[in-house]
Amino acid sequence: MKIAVLVKQVPDTETKIKTKADGSGIEADGVKYIVGPYDENAIEEAIKTKEKNAGSEVTVISLGPVRSVEAIRTALAMGCDKAIHIDDENSNPDAYVTAKALAKVIADKGFEIVFTGKQAIDQDNSQVTQQVAEFLGWPQVMLVEKLEIAGGKATATRRVSGGKEVYEVPLPAIFGCEKGLNTPRYASLPGIMKAKTKPVETLKLSAEKGDAQPKVVLSNFRLPPEKAPGRMIAGDAAAQVKELVRALREEAKVI
Amino acid sequence: MEPNSPFTPEHELFRKTVRDFAEKDLLPHKEKWEQERGFPKEVFKKAGDLGILGVCFPEEVGGSAGDWWFKVVFCEEIIRCKMAGLAMDLMVQADISTPIISYLGTEEQKREFLIPALKGDKIAALGITEPGCGSDVANITTRAETQGDDYVISGAKTYITNGGRADFITLAVRTGGPGYQGISLVTFPTDTKGFAVGKKLEKLGNHSSDTALLFFENCRIPRRYVIGEENMGFVYIMKNFQGERLVAAVTSIAGSELTLGETVRYCQERKAFGKRIIDYQVWQHKFAELATQIEAGKRLNYHAVSLFQAGIECSKEVSMAKLFACDLAQRVAYDCLQAHGGAGYMEEYDLARFARDIRLMTIGGGSSEIMKEIIVKKMKWTR
Ligand SMILES: Cc1cc2nc3c(=O)[nH]c(=O)nc-3n(C[C@H](O)[C@H](O)[C@H](O)COP(=O)(O)OP(=O)(O)OC[C@H]3O[C@@H](n4cnc5c(N)ncnc54)[C@H](O)[C@@H]3O)c2cc1C
């Protein structure tokens, strides 16, 4: 099976984000980048799928600036076989342009199943997976927590409020992976050493996106206002409730 | 990244692997394993699967043929499991008992002992210290009599890490006359008749580690289990010590750095007399001093590692690095515990454990006094 996994390099959740003085973006200095946490689940699922289907191969695809190759190396060290880096030429494309380019590359290379994280944790759009599916005319299932593949079909389970939904979809298809789907493996040292020699093909976004134009332009970045620290209310339960209601009514003025 | 950093993207990937392993797979079990005075054998297996045990070993024996900076990365991150005992057990497996088999062992010894150890399938120990002799390695008395094609071994070893459950021991025995020229190293399978594990030893710290007293009574092993040449053991032991001492030095600095960072954070929260502890200049200066010494220690370590990596004779630098780092770590433990006040004395915070665990570092693997002896010799002042 020809398997692809789409990963995005995102700022570490522990990084303190600073915006540029002119609001045009995020200050890149001092930001540590990681593989998107949900993308790690996607990588794991891709590798597991390969392990269950002899003769399969996993290609990791990342669209982004040159530094994205670090994320690619991580995926290769975890066990992906080869990689495609679509250099965005520092254009920071929106979800639409990103999905157009990814869909073209996926179609060109003839992948049969594609995994992604359920969202990238930088902008939290959760759009690319669904749009790629749309442009390819493939079924997609988002927030996948369980997946079984057999006989050219996939059975994907996702959680919805109050229960579970089970989808049966024909392949090719694309799956947006949720945390609970699996436990991503750590890159073993032999895996890290082997990754050095695995092939990485570089494509240019300008060549892959066709005539797609962004639908969304990010014009200004601001940090959310600082949250005021919480306040502990002392006393027994009755006194606490009384004080809480008073504070909500008189101070917060929400009830 | 700083200019001339020895760490490549591969080292950083491995750093993440070891950190995840330490923080996600080990740390959550800290309380239990420390209290139970041990951890499950599967930890060795998991470490083997991740390539953590075979970092610098050749690929033919299941290693990754990494350079020594991968080993540095391992030491710097594994301490985050906050069980120095467990970390020590892994190091005894990977850095202390096995490298000499890789350098000098026969194909059989590699197949029987080394390869399964690096996979985490067999547990390894190093048996040098005896009830009557520690620093003075040249005077060990555990005797191996030659009888035809066999050695018959009798004696005792003590303070042996992994000793209680080792599958084999890289064992120092006396095969010849007195003094350092009469010592050999052998691979000793612990299922040999006449071998017995005495009591598990209770210790000041490193509680998650297995430390045992071992007895040998007419234990018969084939002579082909000698490592390298007979009666050359002392030289091999000294060679083997270099890696062990570097590991101790790097681990001590990494532990110091982690502890100092946590202490500063504690002092940013804790208040006394209306000010945060960190706002007292006396503590600011104390921490500035420690941070400076930690940085100096790290640079000395890295210098020693780069010499060692290049294959340059560096027992002076290695001894200096171990001496400085392990002594410094004692001061860090003392001052950081002091900065925590009563909390530092409580098990709830990590300092109590760090302070008792780190105490070993100036004793094991060659004490600070022995490091000074080596430095003096290398300086040739008294010639
Ligand atoms: C937790 C733990 C784990 C250990 N694990 C192992 C293991 O796996 N395998 C193993 O073989 N050993 C192990 N050891 C033993 C360790 O290597 C020895 O304790 C160490 O070498 C010191 O020897 P000793 O305890 O006999 O001290 P001694 O040699 O009796 O020394 C006592 C004191 O005298 C000092 N001294 C000794 N010689 C001199 C000198 N020439 N000049 C000045 N001062 C001197 C020493 O520095 C020390 O302060 C372990 C020890 C501990 C505590």
XYZ file of C-alpha atoms and ligand atoms in Angstrom:
691
model
C 0.000 0.000 0.000
C 1.250 3.508 -0.782
C 0.747 5.420 2.439
C 1.264 9.136 3.014
C 1.272 11.134 6.213
C 0.974 14.918 6.223
C 2.830 16.697 9.003
C 3.292 20.314 9.936
C 6.071 21.784 11.996
C 4.547 23.965 14.700
C 5.850 25.991 17.666
C 6.383 23.942 20.810
C 3.437 24.235 23.171
C 5.875 25.371 25.843
C 7.234 28.236 23.733
C 6.209 31.706 24.843
C 4.827 33.225 21.652
C 5.679 36.851 20.910
C 4.114 38.811 18.074
C 6.158 41.023 15.805
C 6.044 44.710 16.692
C 4.106 45.552 13.515
C 1.626 42.710 14.102
C 2.533 41.048 10.796
C 3.281 37.677 12.332
C 5.007 35.758 15.095
C 8.523 36.551 16.231
C 10.515 33.579 14.969
C 13.484 34.155 17.284
C 13.576 31.858 20.277
C 10.712 29.698 19.041
C 11.347 25.988 19.328
C 9.562 23.942 16.694
C 8.144 20.458 17.021
C 6.102 18.013 14.965
C 2.428 18.788 15.516
C 1.292 16.593 18.423
C -1.673 15.127 16.519
C 0.585 14.632 13.523
C 2.631 12.293 15.719
C -0.465 10.119 16.048
C -0.855 10.266 12.273
C 2.770 9.156 11.795
C 2.276 6.300 14.238
C -0.885 5.154 12.468
C 0.829 5.341 9.088
C 3.741 3.223 10.316
C 1.411 0.740 12.003
C -0.582 0.438 8.789
C 2.643 -0.254 6.923
C 3.639 -2.905 9.455
C 0.300 -4.648 9.059
C 0.391 -4.578 5.259
C 3.535 -6.205 3.884
C 5.179 -4.390 1.013
C 3.795 -1.006 2.043
C 5.738 2.210 2.160
C 5.165 5.420 4.100
C 5.987 8.813 2.647
C 5.954 11.802 4.972
C 4.946 15.057 3.335
C 5.455 18.455 4.914
C 4.599 21.798 3.403
C 6.361 24.728 5.003
C 9.583 26.706 5.147
C 12.997 25.034 4.944
C 13.046 24.337 8.687
C 10.171 21.873 8.135
C 12.836 19.366 7.148
C 13.514 18.959 10.906
C 9.956 17.659 11.328
C 10.483 15.399 8.334
C 13.637 13.984 9.941
C 11.669 13.149 13.066
C 9.063 11.272 11.048
C 11.783 9.401 9.130
C 13.506 8.504 12.404
C 10.217 7.154 13.740
C 10.012 4.835 10.742
C 8.660 6.572 7.638
C 10.517 5.468 4.519
C 10.900 8.623 2.480
C 9.825 12.211 2.376
C 8.593 15.068 0.267
C 9.204 18.616 1.393
C 7.053 21.197 -0.354
C 8.977 24.404 0.205
C 6.476 27.209 0.771
C 9.168 29.727 -0.174
C 8.266 31.618 3.006
C 4.825 32.505 1.620
C 2.962 31.197 4.697
C -0.022 29.960 2.624
C -3.572 29.654 3.934
C -5.390 26.334 4.320
C -6.857 26.537 0.802
C -3.556 26.971 -1.044
C -1.933 24.383 1.253
C -4.652 21.834 0.543
C -4.563 22.497 -3.224
C -0.830 21.805 -3.358
C -1.015 18.760 -1.079
C -3.908 17.295 -3.073
C -1.963 17.675 -6.303
C 1.133 15.966 -4.880
C -0.966 13.142 -3.391
C -2.701 12.583 -6.738
C 0.562 12.779 -8.706
C 2.224 10.176 -6.513
C -0.764 7.854 -6.406
C -1.152 7.398 -2.644
C -3.871 5.028 -1.497
C -4.329 6.161 2.079
C -3.396 9.409 3.801
C -3.118 10.269 7.486
C -3.037 13.714 9.071
C -3.358 15.118 12.546
C -6.861 16.337 13.360
C -5.455 19.873 13.383
C -2.193 21.771 13.491
C -1.809 23.386 16.878
C -0.361 26.648 15.576
C -3.446 28.150 13.976
C -5.883 25.425 14.975
C -7.798 25.755 11.713
C -8.564 22.071 11.232
C -9.260 22.633 7.535
C -6.519 21.098 5.439
C -7.539 17.454 5.828
C -11.111 18.051 4.725
C -10.129 20.301 1.843
C -7.570 17.814 0.550
C -10.322 15.171 0.584
C -12.634 17.501 -1.288
C -10.083 18.319 -4.010
C -9.251 14.634 -4.433
C -12.892 13.548 -4.301
C -11.994 11.129 -1.473
C -13.908 10.234 1.662
C -12.517 11.702 4.853
C -13.062 10.933 8.521
C -11.952 13.413 11.156
C -11.150 12.879 14.860
C -10.429 9.204 14.288
C -9.924 7.267 17.514
C -9.921 3.775 16.101
C -9.144 2.477 12.651
C -9.294 -0.886 10.962
C -8.342 -1.566 7.381
C -9.300 -4.662 5.444
C -10.277 -5.573 1.891
C -9.896 -2.093 0.407
C -12.120 -0.590 3.081
C -11.505 1.251 6.308
C -13.667 1.276 9.412
C -13.067 4.438 11.383
C -14.529 5.266 14.769
C -14.811 8.811 16.051
C -16.217 10.253 19.208
C -19.145 12.608 19.072
C -20.870 14.145 22.038
C -22.688 11.417 23.877
C -21.413 8.480 21.835
C -19.452 7.144 18.913
C -19.842 7.220 15.174
C -18.523 4.392 13.036
C -17.771 5.055 9.380
C -17.025 2.531 6.727
C -15.245 4.145 3.788
C -13.666 2.775 0.614
C -10.006 3.512 -0.022
C -8.413 5.762 -1.049
C -9.396 7.918 1.891
C -7.903 10.438 4.283
C -8.051 10.305 8.073
C -7.587 13.112 10.624
C -6.119 11.477 13.704
C -7.076 12.161 17.325
C -4.870 11.653 20.402
C -6.536 8.473 21.616
C -5.908 6.616 18.355
C -2.506 5.298 19.422
C 0.644 6.059 21.393
C 3.277 7.517 19.094
C 6.549 5.603 19.327
C 9.819 7.312 20.171
C 12.439 7.463 17.467
C 14.958 4.746 18.313
C 18.642 5.525 17.906
C 19.011 3.002 15.067
C 15.982 4.691 13.476
C 17.603 8.116 13.875
C 20.822 6.870 12.281
C 18.964 5.265 9.369
C 16.918 8.414 8.770
C 20.068 10.238 7.674
C 20.166 8.279 4.434
C 16.455 8.218 3.602
C 15.533 10.239 0.522
C 13.865 13.651 0.822
C 12.431 15.073 -2.386
C 11.978 18.837 -2.520
C 9.160 20.482 -4.459
C 8.222 24.139 -4.699
C 4.844 25.386 -3.573
C 4.687 27.832 -6.483
C 4.872 24.887 -8.878
C 2.399 22.644 -7.020
C -0.398 25.027 -6.079
C -1.489 25.683 -9.677
C -3.403 28.936 -9.898
C -4.826 28.704 -6.380
C -5.023 32.057 -4.637
C -5.379 32.393 -0.874
C -8.905 32.873 0.426
C -7.711 34.051 3.805
C -5.097 36.694 4.423
C -3.771 37.079 7.926
C -3.380 40.791 8.438
C -2.699 41.283 12.116
C -1.473 39.250 15.071
C -2.187 40.149 18.674
C -1.843 38.185 21.897
C -5.033 37.544 23.858
C -5.397 39.738 26.943
C -3.651 38.313 30.026
C -5.943 36.265 32.170
C -6.287 37.648 35.681
C -5.153 35.171 38.329
C -7.840 33.050 39.966
C -9.087 33.720 43.468
C -9.562 31.061 46.136
C -12.750 31.355 48.160
C -12.346 30.164 51.725
C -14.880 28.908 54.275
C -17.289 25.972 54.486
C -19.407 24.964 51.499
C -22.341 27.196 52.367
C -20.150 30.254 52.894
C -18.219 29.533 49.701
C -21.369 29.333 47.597
C -22.663 32.540 49.081
C -19.435 34.367 48.356
C -19.213 32.892 44.846
C -22.721 34.033 43.955
C -22.036 37.473 45.382
C -18.777 37.765 43.390
C -20.400 36.596 40.164
C -23.224 39.068 40.640
C -21.445 42.129 41.965
C -17.860 41.839 40.704
C -17.992 39.835 37.488
C -21.571 40.986 36.797
C -22.339 37.800 34.872
C -25.474 36.719 36.734
C 22.626 26.900 18.142
C 26.027 28.023 19.376
C 28.959 27.960 16.983
C 30.950 24.711 17.014
C 28.292 22.878 18.990
C 29.072 19.167 18.915
C 25.365 18.363 18.695
C 23.830 17.660 15.265
C 20.101 17.357 14.462
C 20.476 13.594 15.043
C 21.734 14.229 18.568
C 18.757 16.477 19.189
C 16.337 13.815 17.946
C 17.949 11.329 20.307
C 17.688 13.896 23.100
C 13.934 13.977 22.598
C 13.744 10.188 22.614
C 15.652 9.863 25.887
C 13.743 12.736 27.476
C 10.388 11.226 26.494
C 11.510 7.836 27.778
C 12.666 9.340 31.088
C 9.729 11.656 31.643
C 6.852 9.619 30.240
C 7.840 5.984 30.776
C 9.944 6.147 33.943
C 9.240 9.260 36.017
C 5.580 8.370 36.718
C 6.785 5.236 38.556
C 9.346 7.043 40.682
C 7.660 6.738 44.030
C 6.839 3.063 43.616
C 10.200 1.957 42.310
C 12.130 3.960 44.870
C 10.047 2.491 47.650
C 10.249 -1.025 46.284
C 14.018 -0.661 45.919
C 13.923 -1.723 42.317
C 12.220 -1.533 38.954
C 10.914 -4.141 36.483
C 13.363 -5.837 34.127
C 11.281 -4.670 31.179
C 12.923 -1.272 31.539
C 16.154 -2.804 30.228
C 14.253 -4.286 27.310
C 12.558 -1.008 26.471
C 15.890 0.814 26.690
C 17.407 -1.820 24.408
C 14.613 -1.406 21.862
C 15.173 2.348 21.769
C 18.877 1.839 21.134
C 19.727 3.465 24.450
C 22.004 0.643 25.583
C 24.003 0.323 22.385
C 24.681 3.986 21.699
C 28.416 3.835 20.946
C 28.777 0.133 20.193
C 29.472 -1.127 16.656
C 26.540 -2.189 14.531
C 27.752 -5.818 14.358
C 26.870 -6.282 18.033
C 23.586 -4.420 17.804
C 24.856 -0.945 18.565
C 24.238 2.280 16.693
C 27.889 3.261 16.221
C 27.097 6.714 17.553
C 29.836 9.084 18.641
C 30.333 9.972 22.291
C 28.096 13.021 22.033
C 25.145 10.661 21.795
C 26.294 9.236 25.122
C 26.465 12.761 26.525
C 22.904 13.348 25.340
C 21.811 10.124 27.029
C 23.381 11.152 30.361
C 21.999 14.662 30.173
C 18.446 13.467 29.636
C 18.082 10.182 31.517
C 18.430 12.003 34.854
C 14.986 13.447 34.201
C 13.493 10.171 35.387
C 14.636 11.400 38.818
C 15.806 7.990 39.895
C 19.590 8.088 39.931
C 19.516 4.426 40.902
C 17.679 3.362 37.786
C 19.897 5.564 35.633
C 22.948 3.976 37.248
C 21.658 0.475 36.549
C 21.288 1.358 32.867
C 24.770 2.862 32.796
C 26.262 -0.196 34.453
C 24.609 -2.207 31.711
C 25.695 -0.008 28.818
C 28.836 1.838 29.867
C 30.497 0.007 32.685
C 30.167 -3.768 32.292
C 30.022 -4.204 28.531
C 32.389 -1.921 26.548
C 35.400 -4.054 27.417
C 33.674 -7.134 25.947
C 33.121 -5.191 22.754
C 36.790 -4.152 22.554
C 38.394 -7.440 23.509
C 35.803 -10.190 23.713
C 35.694 -13.267 21.506
C 32.883 -13.877 19.051
C 31.401 -16.286 21.584
C 31.514 -13.706 24.384
C 29.882 -11.143 22.167
C 27.147 -13.576 21.156
C 26.567 -14.969 24.641
C 26.849 -11.802 26.710
C 27.269 -8.555 24.841
C 24.578 -8.776 22.180
C 21.792 -9.876 24.588
C 22.894 -7.180 27.060
C 22.603 -4.412 24.479
C 19.150 -5.709 23.545
C 18.147 -5.614 27.196
C 17.559 -9.376 27.259
C 20.376 -10.093 29.720
C 21.359 -7.958 32.677
C 25.036 -7.158 33.168
C 27.098 -6.232 36.233
C 30.705 -5.298 36.855
C 32.334 -7.059 39.796
C 35.510 -5.458 41.028
C 34.983 -4.191 44.587
C 35.357 -6.711 47.438
C 34.526 -6.566 51.118
C 38.218 -6.033 51.840
C 39.188 -3.782 48.959
C 37.696 -0.992 46.868
C 39.861 1.860 45.670
C 42.919 -0.346 45.763
C 41.836 -2.481 42.821
C 45.299 -4.062 42.457
C 44.780 -5.958 45.706
C 41.622 -7.920 45.021
C 41.658 -11.440 46.427
C 38.857 -13.295 44.606
C 40.867 -16.149 43.207
C 40.556 -18.049 39.903
C 42.541 -21.294 39.972
C 43.342 -22.804 36.615
C 42.226 -26.439 36.388
C 42.727 -27.777 32.883
C 40.455 -25.778 30.577
C 38.558 -24.221 33.467
C 38.851 -21.542 36.109
C 37.610 -22.351 39.575
C 36.628 -19.114 41.265
C 36.258 -18.438 44.990
C 35.783 -15.193 46.830
C 33.301 -12.377 47.350
C 32.318 -9.100 45.701
C 30.318 -6.308 47.251
C 28.409 -3.133 46.402
C 27.743 -4.673 42.994
C 25.176 -2.732 41.003
C 22.676 -4.989 39.186
C 24.294 -7.758 41.240
C 21.068 -9.226 42.583
C 19.636 -10.051 39.192
C 22.547 -9.944 36.755
C 22.673 -12.707 34.149
C 26.408 -12.280 33.876
C 29.187 -10.375 35.569
C 32.270 -8.833 34.049
C 34.338 -10.087 36.924
C 37.796 -9.189 38.172
C 39.656 -12.211 39.556
C 43.185 -13.023 40.575
C 44.687 -15.464 38.097
C 48.323 -14.728 38.836
C 50.569 -13.490 41.636
C 49.981 -10.494 43.898
C 49.617 -6.938 42.639
C 48.156 -5.511 39.512
C 49.924 -7.951 37.165
C 47.940 -10.884 38.536
C 44.413 -9.776 37.698
C 42.165 -10.950 34.871
C 38.688 -10.012 33.735
C 36.274 -12.819 32.903
C 32.681 -13.065 31.743
C 30.918 -14.927 34.511
C 27.430 -16.409 33.968
C 25.453 -16.178 37.204
C 23.816 -19.556 36.686
C 27.196 -21.101 37.515
C 27.067 -23.574 40.401
C 28.497 -22.178 43.631
C 27.454 -18.583 42.925
C 25.139 -16.960 45.474
C 23.629 -13.536 45.955
C 23.843 -12.383 49.544
C 21.492 -9.831 50.934
C 20.360 -6.869 48.932
C 22.187 -3.934 50.472
C 20.234 -1.029 51.976
C 21.724 2.288 50.915
C 21.670 5.999 51.723
C 20.348 6.755 48.231
C 19.951 5.371 44.708
C 17.044 3.431 46.120
C 15.724 2.190 42.802
C 19.043 0.485 42.149
C 19.894 -3.104 42.926
C 23.140 -3.325 44.909
C 24.285 -6.714 46.170
C 26.883 -8.704 48.010
C 27.967 -11.731 45.971
C 29.636 -15.013 46.916
C 31.653 -17.373 44.749
C 32.425 -20.855 46.021
C 34.371 -23.114 43.672
C 32.565 -21.702 40.659
C 33.764 -23.452 37.529
C 33.772 -21.522 34.227
C 35.669 -22.230 31.002
C 39.001 -20.467 30.677
C 37.981 -19.176 27.285
C 35.722 -16.748 29.200
C 38.757 -14.620 30.020
C 38.431 -11.184 28.433
C 41.455 -10.307 26.312
C 44.682 -11.650 27.757
C 45.126 -13.342 31.085
C 46.696 -11.156 33.813
C 46.029 -7.976 31.830
C 42.800 -7.231 33.719
C 44.085 -4.261 35.676
C 45.019 -2.384 32.516
C 41.615 -3.160 31.003
C 39.814 -2.010 34.142
C 41.644 1.310 34.069
C 40.823 1.753 30.390
C 37.193 0.881 31.036
C 37.051 3.456 33.838
C 37.498 6.373 31.441
C 34.034 5.987 29.955
C 32.471 5.331 33.342
C 34.051 8.475 34.789
C 32.933 10.642 31.912
C 29.412 9.328 32.329
C 29.574 10.200 36.039
C 30.866 13.696 35.280
C 28.264 14.487 32.637
C 25.453 13.072 34.752
C 26.521 15.137 37.764
C 26.522 18.375 35.825
C 23.186 17.606 34.198
C 21.646 16.778 37.574
C 23.078 19.971 39.020
C 21.660 22.053 36.208
C 18.217 20.520 36.549
C 18.240 20.936 40.313
C 19.404 24.532 40.195
C 16.663 25.373 37.691
C 13.997 23.806 39.879
C 15.361 25.570 42.946
C 15.272 28.961 41.268
C 11.655 28.319 40.297
C 10.838 27.362 43.876
C 12.450 30.571 45.141
C 10.437 32.606 42.667
C 7.259 31.340 44.313
C 8.195 31.069 47.957
C 7.981 34.203 50.075
C 9.459 35.158 53.440
C 9.227 38.504 55.196
C 7.125 39.861 52.350
C 9.661 39.153 49.615
C 10.226 36.243 47.302
C 13.301 34.230 48.269
C 14.742 34.969 44.825
C 14.570 38.696 45.605
C 17.191 38.304 48.333
C 20.575 39.193 46.934
C 22.240 36.531 49.014
C 20.391 33.850 47.037
C 20.806 35.612 43.723
C 24.560 35.585 44.257
C 24.569 32.006 45.434
C 22.718 30.888 42.316
C 24.946 33.019 40.089
C 27.978 31.276 41.580
C 26.508 27.825 41.109
C 25.391 28.573 37.549
C 28.929 29.753 36.754
C 30.513 26.644 38.182
C 28.041 24.394 36.434
C 28.888 26.069 33.145
C 32.615 25.654 33.847
C 32.104 22.004 34.745
C 30.116 21.404 31.595
C 32.871 22.917 29.442
C 35.528 20.790 31.144
C 33.361 17.730 30.570
C 32.873 18.574 26.914
C 36.612 19.122 26.542
C 37.332 15.706 28.047
C 34.663 14.105 25.868
C 36.104 15.593 22.698
C 39.576 14.253 23.567
C 38.114 10.855 24.431
C 36.077 10.851 21.238
C 39.214 11.635 19.222
C 41.033 8.717 20.846
C 43.578 10.985 22.530
C 44.997 9.862 25.912
C 43.039 11.964 28.379
C 42.954 10.227 31.752
C 44.078 13.509 33.352
C 41.238 15.490 31.800
C 38.718 12.735 32.505
C 39.816 12.600 36.150
C 39.648 16.387 36.424
C 36.189 16.396 34.899
C 34.911 13.724 37.282
C 36.542 15.374 40.294
C 35.148 18.803 39.518
C 31.660 17.754 38.452
C 31.022 15.274 41.253
C 32.332 17.602 43.963
C 30.357 20.515 42.546
C 27.170 18.476 42.538
C 27.525 18.052 46.317
C 27.617 21.819 46.766
C 24.648 22.243 44.442
C 22.672 19.683 46.438
C 23.580 21.327 49.742
C 22.837 24.901 48.675
C 19.666 24.059 46.782
C 18.328 22.060 49.719
C 19.123 25.000 51.973
C 17.265 27.347 49.628
C 14.191 25.121 49.895
C 14.176 25.334 53.692
C 12.106 22.616 55.351
C 10.583 21.663 52.013
C 14.034 20.541 50.929
C 14.046 17.996 53.731
C 10.660 16.570 52.757
C 10.227 13.644 50.377
C 7.512 15.600 48.601
C 10.110 17.721 46.828
C 12.777 16.319 44.656
C 15.671 17.753 46.567
C 15.808 15.238 49.357
C 16.168 12.462 46.822
C 18.698 14.351 44.724
C 20.813 15.187 47.753
C 21.060 11.595 48.946
C 21.493 10.114 45.458
C 24.208 12.505 44.355
C 26.326 11.682 47.391
C 27.522 8.540 45.638
C 29.210 10.440 42.855
C 32.385 11.360 44.760
C 32.785 7.723 45.883
C 31.806 5.346 43.077
C 33.784 4.781 39.888
C 36.937 6.055 41.590
C 36.608 8.444 44.508
C 37.550 12.115 44.417
C 40.727 11.247 46.299
C 41.657 8.695 43.655
C 40.946 11.264 40.926
C 43.428 13.582 42.626
C 45.973 10.767 42.814
C 45.687 10.260 39.059
C 45.954 13.976 38.344
C 49.051 14.231 40.535
C 50.673 11.319 38.691
C 49.850 12.825 35.313
C 51.277 16.170 36.393
C 54.604 14.468 37.108
C 55.315 16.910 39.936
C 56.859 14.322 42.218
C 59.059 12.604 39.724
C 25.944 2.469 45.369
C 27.243 1.867 44.986
C 27.331 1.107 43.832
C 28.536 0.496 43.483
N 28.581 -0.300 42.369
C 29.723 -1.005 42.117
C 29.758 -1.943 41.048
O 28.793 -2.117 40.311
N 30.884 -2.669 40.866
C 31.982 -2.500 41.653
O 32.978 -3.174 41.442
N 31.987 -1.607 42.654
C 30.879 -0.862 42.920
N 30.870 0.036 43.950
C 32.066 0.185 44.774
C 32.803 1.484 44.540
O 33.479 1.459 43.324
C 33.746 1.650 45.731
O 32.952 1.954 46.850
C 34.767 2.706 45.505
O 35.702 2.297 44.550
C 35.506 3.038 46.806
O 36.012 1.885 47.397
P 35.714 1.563 48.952
O 34.283 1.727 49.166
O 36.319 0.266 49.259
O 36.467 2.682 49.722
P 37.964 2.611 50.265
O 38.840 2.233 49.146
O 37.982 1.790 51.482
O 38.224 4.108 50.623
C 37.849 4.738 51.851
C 38.243 6.200 51.787
O 39.638 6.319 51.624
C 39.955 7.085 50.500
N 41.170 6.603 49.860
C 41.378 5.376 49.323
N 42.605 5.332 48.772
C 43.177 6.550 48.978
C 44.429 7.141 48.637
N 45.324 6.449 47.927
N 44.662 8.412 49.012
C 43.745 9.099 49.702
N 42.546 8.615 50.033
C 42.268 7.342 49.685
C 38.767 6.926 49.600
O 38.674 8.001 48.682
C 37.636 6.927 50.606
O 37.346 8.259 50.934
C 29.684 0.688 44.292
C 29.604 1.491 45.424
C 28.411 2.060 45.792
C 28.378 2.869 47.026
